[in-house]
Amino acid sequence: MKKITLLLIAVLCITSIKTFAQEVLVSNINEYNQAIKAAKAGDVIILKNGVWKDVKLNAYGKGEDGNPINIKAETPGKVIISGNSTLNIYGDYIIVSGLWFKDGDTEYKSVIQFRKDSKTFANNCRLTNSTISYFNTNTKYKDHWVDIWGKNNRVDHNNFTGKISEGTTLVVWLKGEEHVENNHRIDNNIFGPRPDLGKNGGETIRIGTSANSMKSSKTLVERNVFANCDGEIEIVSNKSCDNIFRDNLFIESKGTLTLRHGNNALVERNVFLGNGVSKTGGIRIINQGHIVRNNYLIGLTGDGYRGPIVVMNGVPNSPLNRYHQVKNVDIQNNTIINSGPISFGEGKDDEKTLTPLTTNFSNNLIFNTKKGEDIIFVDDVSGITFNNNYIDSPNTNNLKGFAATKIDWKKIGSFPIPTVNNNDLLSVNKNSKSFEKDITNSPRQTFNAGAFNLDSKKLPKALKLRAGPGWTPKIVAPIIKASEITVEPGIENLRKAISSASPGSVLNLKTGEYIFEKSIKVSKNITIKGDKGGASILIANKNLKKSFSYFFRINEGITLKINDVIIDGENSEIKYAVVSPDEQEKGLYNFYAENVTFQNFKNKNGGSIFKAYKGTIADTLSFKNSRFSNSYRGLNLSYDKDNMGFVNANNIIIDNTVFLDIEENAINYIRTTHSPDIPGGNLIITNSIFNNVYNQEKGKIIRTDGIHKVTIKNSIIENSYKVKTALSLKGRSNIISNCLIHNSGFIKISQNAKKENILYKSPKWEDKQLFIPSKKSPLLKEKNGIANIGLKQ
């Protein structure tokens, strides 16, 4: 009887708890604050549909395991959080769901954070079924969209798309013992497009920091989609220990899953699809104790730090924020298809001298249909064991531990899977870390090389994900208005202005020095205008211990315009004023310079005023009313001489421009081709002057080998008195007309090229500095009978 009574009391208590649980509909922030303050375990607070603007939502309380406090939208996706808003989740067992953060203009450093302040955190809490899209597009703050603190928290089934502002999309923090071994879960989310930030700080996920990187996080990142996450080279940045990255899908994202700091990460069953998009990469490995297995990497074009698998060199006695030596890393059973080269000892330089140790690279499968390098040994690889790796490639690969074979494939959908007719792949090297399941999580009946069981009937989980919220947000990228911004002279002021400017903006400079301390990567369409009535000078800080390489890099797809400035390489060893995108980034870009002086770029270690990297292509490079002076080289577009038919620019325009005192080529614009009559490349030079350029016997002032269309008219070549042949034109679409050559050799033509009305006379200057002709000069139309030659006066 006593037992029955106790049981009855327990049942009544449970019933009583459920009875007191409340469901409250709130329609504004005041009603919400009253409801959350009174909330108990099991209560549900429902936010009424509509726009909640300029609100600070605090989701807190003491929920219980199995009986949480729920804060949710009346209809998922219909509660819009906008303006100067933020959400703080803290306490125990709190669930927030169904919200859509958009149209933000906030001053908070976090859109959502799992804490109240530096002492009050979230434990066993959850953010789910929500979206943040293009929130805070005009902020000057370095903000995060989600900051996770505390322990045992979960971020799942959300959509995070369009972070434009500086700062990581989602961060896991380990500052303080309250956050160590946190066991957070980040799963089933969609991380949508994020444009290139142009500098560090654009990660999509970062777990830890360098200062806390030796602490254990035990965060699980699984079943997420990363689509076009191009913020920076590190899509996911691992900076702590004991984390797992599993069953994630990376689509056309220009970077890598980077094991940057910390030890003992497990990276398995992830799929990387590059689809031939430039800079797409796979997995980059630093530190020790990692396992990288059963990953599937297809169509990744990145190389170097962005390769499909990259094993880095380390720094002796490395501080926490540099590169620790790779040790005890196991890389097994990965499949790499039609991707860039796998790189070992990557990053080798005067600092990164420690090669990988006690590392195993075995049972991996590499397939390529294109010629090129499959494997690169940047440094000594004696500390790496290579066993039973297989390569099917047109390239010559006589490497120990890599066997040439021919793979028989089948397809599931469009994805290639090795068939059972691959006996070579049955010869493998097993160790204690060899995993008895494949990428589909199916048991390996017969252990074989590569990520899949032979003749697998299944695709990996990563290719079958249903990530994101249960409702479909109709995300529309906002139209960001271009603006005019006045930039004051000073140290790094121009960089800051470019970073915060919206695409298409015009930056107006004043008279004075704009001092650079590092290069600027231009990742948005920008126009820079100097002071026409004064002198806006771009120059490097002369007190730098180590010079940077270039002033501006133009990313692919970008147009940079610069007017009315002086770009000065003095006080430094800077190689270039402007460079193209990175190697092999074939997306078109444009550069327009008008009334720009480029001077004092004297670095002879490959330097030039403009450089096009191998495999890049500009649509238009235009230089009008400009001046190149006192430099080693002018425009250098010559690094694709081994790439038949490829040209680094579709069009180069030189108009009313001076090249003065250039030690080598003023213009080196070449193409390797069977015939210059095959279309490819267009150079137009009008009313320009080449004075004391490449003054050597074999010097070519303008080099245009293989360029289909070259037009040079009304221009002057003078004072290169050692030169025998100033330029050679080949092909019926090459013509030089109404030009003057003085003390600079002769013009050579062949293959139906044309030269018309070439004068070999003194120009007879009235002002040699400003290139103003005298009244008796043959440069004048009334003297030569055709048109004025030289600068437009």
Coordinates of C-alpha atoms in Angstrom, one line a residue, residues 18 39 66 77 138 208 230 335 376 401 529 554 629 637 669 692 697 739 748 764:
K18 CA 3.2 19.5 -17.1
A39 CA 9.7 31.1 -17.9
G66 CA 13.9 16.5 -21.9
G77 CA 10.6 32.0 -41.2
N138 CA 27.3 47.9 -44.4
G208 CA 39.3 28.0 -31.1
D230 CA 35.1 32.0 -50.6
T335 CA 40.1 9.4 -53.5
I376 CA 54.7 17.7 -55.4
G401 CA 54.9 4.2 -52.8
K529 CA 40.7 59.0 -57.8
I554 CA 43.2 42.5 -58.7
S629 CA 59.7 55.8 -65.3
L637 CA 52.7 39.2 -69.5
Y669 CA 53.2 40.6 -74.2
N692 CA 65.7 55.0 -73.2
E697 CA 72.1 45.4 -78.3
C739 CA 55.9 56.5 -86.1
K748 CA 61.6 44.3 -88.4
K764 CA 63.6 68.1 -82.5

